[in-house]
PDB file of C-alpha atoms in Angstrom:
ATOM      1  CA  UNK A   1      10.326  -3.405  24.489  1.00 48.00           C
ATOM      2  CA  UNK A   2      11.548  -0.908  26.409  1.00 48.00           C
ATOM      3  CA  UNK A   3      10.779  -2.143  29.995  1.00 55.00           C
ATOM      4  CA  UNK A   4      12.307  -4.856  29.526  1.00 51.00           C
ATOM      5  CA  UNK A   5      15.339  -3.415  28.400  1.00 47.00           C
ATOM      6  CA  UNK A   6      14.661  -0.738  31.695  1.00 53.00           C
ATOM      7  CA  UNK A   7      14.806  -3.733  33.406  1.00 55.00           C
ATOM      8  CA  UNK A   8      17.926  -5.963  32.666  1.00 50.00           C
ATOM      9  CA  UNK A   9      19.620  -2.524  33.089  1.00 50.00           C
ATOM     10  CA  UNK A  10      18.215  -1.939  36.163  1.00 57.00           C
ATOM     11  CA  UNK A  11      18.965  -4.816  37.305  1.00 55.00           C
ATOM     12  CA  UNK A  12      22.365  -4.608  36.142  1.00 55.00           C
ATOM     13  CA  UNK A  13      22.697  -7.206  33.102  1.00 53.00           C
ATOM     14  CA  UNK A  14      24.271  -5.233  31.164  1.00 48.00           C
ATOM     15  CA  UNK A  15      25.829  -8.330  29.016  1.00 48.00           C
ATOM     16  CA  UNK A  16      22.265  -9.315  28.222  1.00 55.00           C
ATOM     17  CA  UNK A  17      21.326  -5.714  26.829  1.00 69.00           C
ATOM     18  CA  UNK A  18      18.469  -5.980  25.189  1.00 81.00           C
ATOM     19  CA  UNK A  19      17.115  -5.141  21.728  1.00 87.00           C
ATOM     20  CA  UNK A  20      14.301  -3.650  19.799  1.00 88.00           C
ATOM     21  CA  UNK A  21      13.151  -4.404  16.972  1.00 91.00           C
ATOM     22  CA  UNK A  22      12.059  -1.597  15.040  1.00 92.00           C
ATOM     23  CA  UNK A  23       9.649  -2.043  11.690  1.00 92.00           C
ATOM     24  CA  UNK A  24       9.524   1.795   8.862  1.00 91.00           C
ATOM     25  CA  UNK A  25       8.127   2.419   5.379  1.00 88.00           C
ATOM     26  CA  UNK A  26      11.786   3.612   4.110  1.00 87.00           C
ATOM     27  CA  UNK A  27      10.049   6.504   2.984  1.00 82.00           C
ATOM     28  CA  UNK A  28       8.769   6.676   6.642  1.00 83.00           C
ATOM     29  CA  UNK A  29      11.620   6.199   8.575  1.00 85.00           C
ATOM     30  CA  UNK A  30      13.963   9.370   7.159  1.00 83.00           C
ATOM     31  CA  UNK A  31      11.618  11.271   8.352  1.00 81.00           C
ATOM     32  CA  UNK A  32      10.767  10.672  11.598  1.00 84.00           C
ATOM     33  CA  UNK A  33      13.622   8.020  13.041  1.00 88.00           C
ATOM     34  CA  UNK A  34      16.511  10.180  13.260  1.00 89.00           C
ATOM     35  CA  UNK A  35      15.024  12.193  15.457  1.00 87.00           C
ATOM     36  CA  UNK A  36      13.326   9.167  17.360  1.00 88.00           C
ATOM     37  CA  UNK A  37      16.044   6.976  18.096  1.00 89.00           C
ATOM     38  CA  UNK A  38      18.438   9.840  19.009  1.00 91.00           C
ATOM     39  CA  UNK A  39      15.526  10.450  22.368  1.00 89.00           C
ATOM     40  CA  UNK A  40      15.761   6.761  22.335  1.00 87.00           C
ATOM     41  CA  UNK A  41      19.342   6.450  23.204  1.00 86.00           C
ATOM     42  CA  UNK A  42      19.163   9.856  25.270  1.00 90.00           C
ATOM     43  CA  UNK A  43      16.812   7.527  27.215  1.00 86.00           C
ATOM     44  CA  UNK A  44      18.107   4.217  26.520  1.00 84.00           C
ATOM     45  CA  UNK A  45      22.253   4.162  26.214  1.00 87.00           C
ATOM     46  CA  UNK A  46      21.863   0.881  26.664  1.00 84.00           C
ATOM     47  CA  UNK A  47      19.680  -0.391  24.404  1.00 86.00           C
ATOM     48  CA  UNK A  48      20.230  -1.337  21.071  1.00 90.00           C
ATOM     49  CA  UNK A  49      18.386  -1.274  18.132  1.00 92.00           C
ATOM     50  CA  UNK A  50      17.405  -3.677  14.804  1.00 93.00           C
ATOM     51  CA  UNK A  51      15.840  -1.401  12.232  1.00 94.00           C
ATOM     52  CA  UNK A  52      13.566  -3.029   9.916  1.00 93.00           C
ATOM     53  CA  UNK A  53      12.379  -1.191   6.306  1.00 91.00           C
ATOM     54  CA  UNK A  54       9.906  -3.218   4.003  1.00 89.00           C
ATOM     55  CA  UNK A  55       6.056  -2.952   2.652  1.00 85.00           C
ATOM     56  CA  UNK A  56       3.478  -2.334   5.080  1.00 84.00           C
ATOM     57  CA  UNK A  57       1.696  -5.194   3.988  1.00 86.00           C
ATOM     58  CA  UNK A  58       5.478  -7.815   5.227  1.00 90.00           C
ATOM     59  CA  UNK A  59       6.041  -5.144   8.604  1.00 90.00           C
ATOM     60  CA  UNK A  60       2.732  -5.249   9.815  1.00 88.00           C
ATOM     61  CA  UNK A  61       3.153  -9.379   9.268  1.00 89.00           C
ATOM     62  CA  UNK A  62       6.267  -9.066  10.968  1.00 92.00           C
ATOM     63  CA  UNK A  63       5.163  -6.877  14.238  1.00 90.00           C
ATOM     64  CA  UNK A  64       1.481  -9.858  14.046  1.00 89.00           C
ATOM     65  CA  UNK A  65       4.376 -12.363  13.678  1.00 91.00           C
ATOM     66  CA  UNK A  66       6.073 -11.113  17.072  1.00 90.00           C
ATOM     67  CA  UNK A  67       9.307 -10.143  15.090  1.00 93.00           C
ATOM     68  CA  UNK A  68       9.080  -6.447  15.430  1.00 92.00           C
ATOM     69  CA  UNK A  69       8.411  -4.887  19.326  1.00 90.00           C
ATOM     70  CA  UNK A  70       6.889  -2.120  16.816  1.00 88.00           C
ATOM     71  CA  UNK A  71       6.711  -0.498  13.270  1.00 88.00           C
ATOM     72  CA  UNK A  72       6.276   2.999  11.699  1.00 85.00           C
ATOM     73  CA  UNK A  73       3.382   2.385   9.226  1.00 81.00           C
ATOM     74  CA  UNK A  74       0.572   4.120   7.437  1.00 73.00           C
ATOM     75  CA  UNK A  75      -3.420   3.609   8.963  1.00 65.00           C
ATOM     76  CA  UNK A  76      -4.460   4.073   5.494  1.00 62.00           C
ATOM     77  CA  UNK A  77      -5.929   0.229   5.509  1.00 63.00           C
ATOM     78  CA  UNK A  78      -7.519  -0.117   9.286  1.00 62.00           C
ATOM     79  CA  UNK A  79      -8.617  -3.899   7.959  1.00 66.00           C
ATOM     80  CA  UNK A  80      -4.634  -4.061   8.082  1.00 67.00           C
ATOM     81  CA  UNK A  81      -4.239  -2.735  11.223  1.00 65.00           C
ATOM     82  CA  UNK A  82      -7.239  -4.778  13.251  1.00 67.00           C
ATOM     83  CA  UNK A  83      -5.992  -5.989  16.793  1.00 70.00           C
ATOM     84  CA  UNK A  84      -3.169  -3.794  16.917  1.00 73.00           C
ATOM     85  CA  UNK A  85      -2.589  -1.245  18.896  1.00 70.00           C
ATOM     86  CA  UNK A  86      -2.226   2.321  16.876  1.00 69.00           C
ATOM     87  CA  UNK A  87      -0.969   5.702  17.082  1.00 68.00           C
ATOM     88  CA  UNK A  88      -1.418   8.415  14.382  1.00 64.00           C
ATOM     89  CA  UNK A  89       2.068   9.869  14.258  1.00 68.00           C
ATOM     90  CA  UNK A  90       1.826  12.186  11.186  1.00 64.00           C
ATOM     91  CA  UNK A  91      -0.348  13.002   7.943  1.00 70.00           C
ATOM     92  CA  UNK A  92       1.639  13.940   4.641  1.00 76.00           C
ATOM     93  CA  UNK A  93       0.789  13.607   0.521  1.00 84.00           C
ATOM     94  CA  UNK A  94       2.487  12.501  -2.280  1.00 89.00           C
ATOM     95  CA  UNK A  95       4.149  14.606  -4.021  1.00 93.00           C
ATOM     96  CA  UNK A  96       6.042  14.542  -7.838  1.00 95.00           C
ATOM     97  CA  UNK A  97       9.945  15.615  -6.964  1.00 96.00           C
ATOM     98  CA  UNK A  98      12.640  16.972  -9.284  1.00 97.00           C
ATOM     99  CA  UNK A  99      16.401  17.068  -9.065  1.00 95.00           C
ATOM    100  CA  UNK A 100      17.434  21.248  -9.137  1.00 91.00           C
ATOM    101  CA  UNK A 101      17.761  21.602 -12.575  1.00 92.00           C
ATOM    102  CA  UNK A 102      15.057  19.529 -13.914  1.00 95.00           C
ATOM    103  CA  UNK A 103      12.966  21.358 -17.224  1.00 94.00           C
ATOM    104  CA  UNK A 104       9.655  20.842 -15.427  1.00 95.00           C
ATOM    105  CA  UNK A 105      11.663  22.563 -12.299  1.00 93.00           C
ATOM    106  CA  UNK A 106      12.524  26.239 -14.253  1.00 89.00           C
ATOM    107  CA  UNK A 107       9.310  26.261 -15.237  1.00 86.00           C
ATOM    108  CA  UNK A 108       7.265  29.133 -14.250  1.00 82.00           C
ATOM    109  CA  UNK A 109       3.302  28.336 -15.029  1.00 87.00           C
ATOM    110  CA  UNK A 110       1.881  25.434 -13.607  1.00 88.00           C
ATOM    111  CA  UNK A 111       2.444  21.827 -14.524  1.00 91.00           C
ATOM    112  CA  UNK A 112      -0.013  19.859 -16.032  1.00 89.00           C
ATOM    113  CA  UNK A 113       0.041  15.792 -15.204  1.00 90.00           C
ATOM    114  CA  UNK A 114      -0.119  15.203 -18.737  1.00 88.00           C
ATOM    115  CA  UNK A 115       3.670  17.281 -18.983  1.00 91.00           C
ATOM    116  CA  UNK A 116       4.751  15.763 -15.650  1.00 93.00           C
ATOM    117  CA  UNK A 117       3.730  12.235 -16.980  1.00 91.00           C
ATOM    118  CA  UNK A 118       6.484  13.089 -20.148  1.00 91.00           C
ATOM    119  CA  UNK A 119       9.762  11.732 -17.942  1.00 95.00           C
ATOM    120  CA  UNK A 120      10.055   8.979 -16.241  1.00 95.00           C
ATOM    121  CA  UNK A 121       7.999   7.995 -13.395  1.00 95.00           C
ATOM    122  CA  UNK A 122      10.298   6.939 -10.589  1.00 97.00           C
ATOM    123  CA  UNK A 123       7.830   5.062  -7.578  1.00 95.00           C
ATOM    124  CA  UNK A 124       6.948   2.962  -5.229  1.00 91.00           C
ATOM    125  CA  UNK A 125       5.718  -1.256  -6.311  1.00 90.00           C
ATOM    126  CA  UNK A 126       2.432  -1.350  -7.178  1.00 90.00           C
ATOM    127  CA  UNK A 127       0.450  -3.101  -4.030  1.00 84.00           C
ATOM    128  CA  UNK A 128       1.803  -0.760  -1.785  1.00 82.00           C
ATOM    129  CA  UNK A 129      -0.425   2.382  -0.292  1.00 80.00           C
ATOM    130  CA  UNK A 130       1.929   4.861  -2.108  1.00 85.00           C
ATOM    131  CA  UNK A 131       1.725   3.779  -5.512  1.00 89.00           C
ATOM    132  CA  UNK A 132      -2.113   3.592  -5.132  1.00 87.00           C
ATOM    133  CA  UNK A 133      -2.118   6.835  -3.768  1.00 87.00           C
ATOM    134  CA  UNK A 134      -0.665   7.619  -7.731  1.00 91.00           C
ATOM    135  CA  UNK A 135      -2.792   5.590  -9.154  1.00 90.00           C
ATOM    136  CA  UNK A 136      -5.199   7.237  -8.131  1.00 88.00           C
ATOM    137  CA  UNK A 137      -3.960  10.856  -9.263  1.00 88.00           C
ATOM    138  CA  UNK A 138      -3.391   8.530 -12.967  1.00 88.00           C
ATOM    139  CA  UNK A 139      -6.828   7.789 -12.815  1.00 86.00           C
ATOM    140  CA  UNK A 140      -7.196  10.996 -13.569  1.00 80.00           C
ATOM    141  CA  UNK A 141      -5.787  10.821 -16.827  1.00 73.00           C
ATOM    142  CA  UNK A 142      -6.463   7.271 -17.874  1.00 67.00           C
ATOM    143  CA  UNK A 143      -6.359   9.603 -22.694  1.00 70.00           C
ATOM    144  CA  UNK A 144      -2.781   9.714 -21.469  1.00 70.00           C
ATOM    145  CA  UNK A 145      -1.368   6.496 -21.520  1.00 69.00           C
ATOM    146  CA  UNK A 146       0.343   4.271 -19.210  1.00 72.00           C
ATOM    147  CA  UNK A 147       4.013   6.086 -17.963  1.00 83.00           C
ATOM    148  CA  UNK A 148       6.806   4.803 -17.829  1.00 87.00           C
ATOM    149  CA  UNK A 149       7.479   3.869 -13.793  1.00 93.00           C
ATOM    150  CA  UNK A 150      10.751   1.857 -12.167  1.00 95.00           C
ATOM    151  CA  UNK A 151       9.613   0.711  -9.330  1.00 95.00           C
ATOM    152  CA  UNK A 152      12.000   0.988  -6.390  1.00 93.00           C
ATOM    153  CA  UNK A 153      11.064   1.136  -1.958  1.00 88.00           C
ATOM    154  CA  UNK A 154      14.733   2.579  -2.110  1.00 90.00           C
ATOM    155  CA  UNK A 155      14.616   5.848  -1.250  1.00 90.00           C
ATOM    156  CA  UNK A 156      18.207   5.837  -1.702  1.00 91.00           C
ATOM    157  CA  UNK A 157      18.718   4.807  -4.898  1.00 94.00           C
ATOM    158  CA  UNK A 158      15.125   6.988  -5.709  1.00 94.00           C
ATOM    159  CA  UNK A 159      17.597  10.295  -4.956  1.00 93.00           C
ATOM    160  CA  UNK A 160      19.977   9.099  -7.004  1.00 94.00           C
ATOM    161  CA  UNK A 161      18.220   8.455  -9.587  1.00 95.00           C
ATOM    162  CA  UNK A 162      16.451  12.053  -9.709  1.00 93.00           C
ATOM    163  CA  UNK A 163      20.749  13.712  -9.490  1.00 92.00           C
ATOM    164  CA  UNK A 164      21.385  11.831 -12.494  1.00 94.00           C
ATOM    165  CA  UNK A 165      18.069  11.970 -14.906  1.00 95.00           C
ATOM    166  CA  UNK A 166      15.230  13.627 -15.700  1.00 96.00           C
ATOM    167  CA  UNK A 167      13.005  11.025 -13.924  1.00 97.00           C
ATOM    168  CA  UNK A 168       9.826  12.354 -11.709  1.00 97.00           C
ATOM    169  CA  UNK A 169       9.253  10.719  -8.004  1.00 97.00           C
ATOM    170  CA  UNK A 170       6.366  10.845  -6.243  1.00 96.00           C
ATOM    171  CA  UNK A 171       7.373  10.370  -2.583  1.00 93.00           C
ATOM    172  CA  UNK A 172       5.644  11.671   0.581  1.00 88.00           C
ATOM    173  CA  UNK A 173       7.990  14.850   1.289  1.00 88.00           C
ATOM    174  CA  UNK A 174       9.204  13.661   4.532  1.00 84.00           C
ATOM    175  CA  UNK A 175      11.254  11.059   3.084  1.00 86.00           C
ATOM    176  CA  UNK A 176      13.563  13.678   1.306  1.00 90.00           C
ATOM    177  CA  UNK A 177      13.036  16.681   3.524  1.00 87.00           C
ATOM    178  CA  UNK A 178      17.196  17.749   4.228  1.00 90.00           C
ATOM    179  CA  UNK A 179      17.311  17.977   0.220  1.00 92.00           C
ATOM    180  CA  UNK A 180      13.809  20.179  -0.512  1.00 93.00           C
ATOM    181  CA  UNK A 181      15.341  22.785   2.202  1.00 92.00           C
ATOM    182  CA  UNK A 182      18.320  23.056   0.316  1.00 93.00           C
ATOM    183  CA  UNK A 183      16.817  22.880  -3.020  1.00 92.00           C
ATOM    184  CA  UNK A 184      18.774  20.082  -4.867  1.00 94.00           C
ATOM    185  CA  UNK A 185      15.163  18.390  -5.544  1.00 94.00           C
ATOM    186  CA  UNK A 186      12.132  20.517  -6.690  1.00 94.00           C
ATOM    187  CA  UNK A 187       8.044  19.646  -5.838  1.00 93.00           C
ATOM    188  CA  UNK A 188       6.249  20.164  -8.313  1.00 93.00           C
TER     189      UNK A 188
END
């Protein structure tokens, strides 16, 4: 896609601007896309970009179908990525986050999983990689029963829920790095 864009610009085909279709996981997009797109626009200021966020499976399917030029996904399921070229960009754990004034954020002692699971849990939907990672954490305490879940892939919705409730959000910290730096959200 970048080569097509570069060729079109070099040939003076400004009226036929190329569009690069980028897919990203909703929790990865805030961490990686702003800086990457800033660099892209420095090198290719005439290129249009279309950003699509969705689940890993849907992004990989769109990439295979040619609907996306590039996708930023987790390399957690090698079989899903079979036949695709990919590069590892970074590794990031799943963390439990709460708002700054949350009762759990105010505790001085180490927290236990049962203390965290008393509150509603914001998590990615069943079938996604982050939810699978969370299920592994929850399997450590099966006697606790199933917690209350609010399922969403939307970073903005989860952030607002966190700011207005006592919920706990299980997410990669890069999705909300600025909130963590400003201490409006806290990692447990």
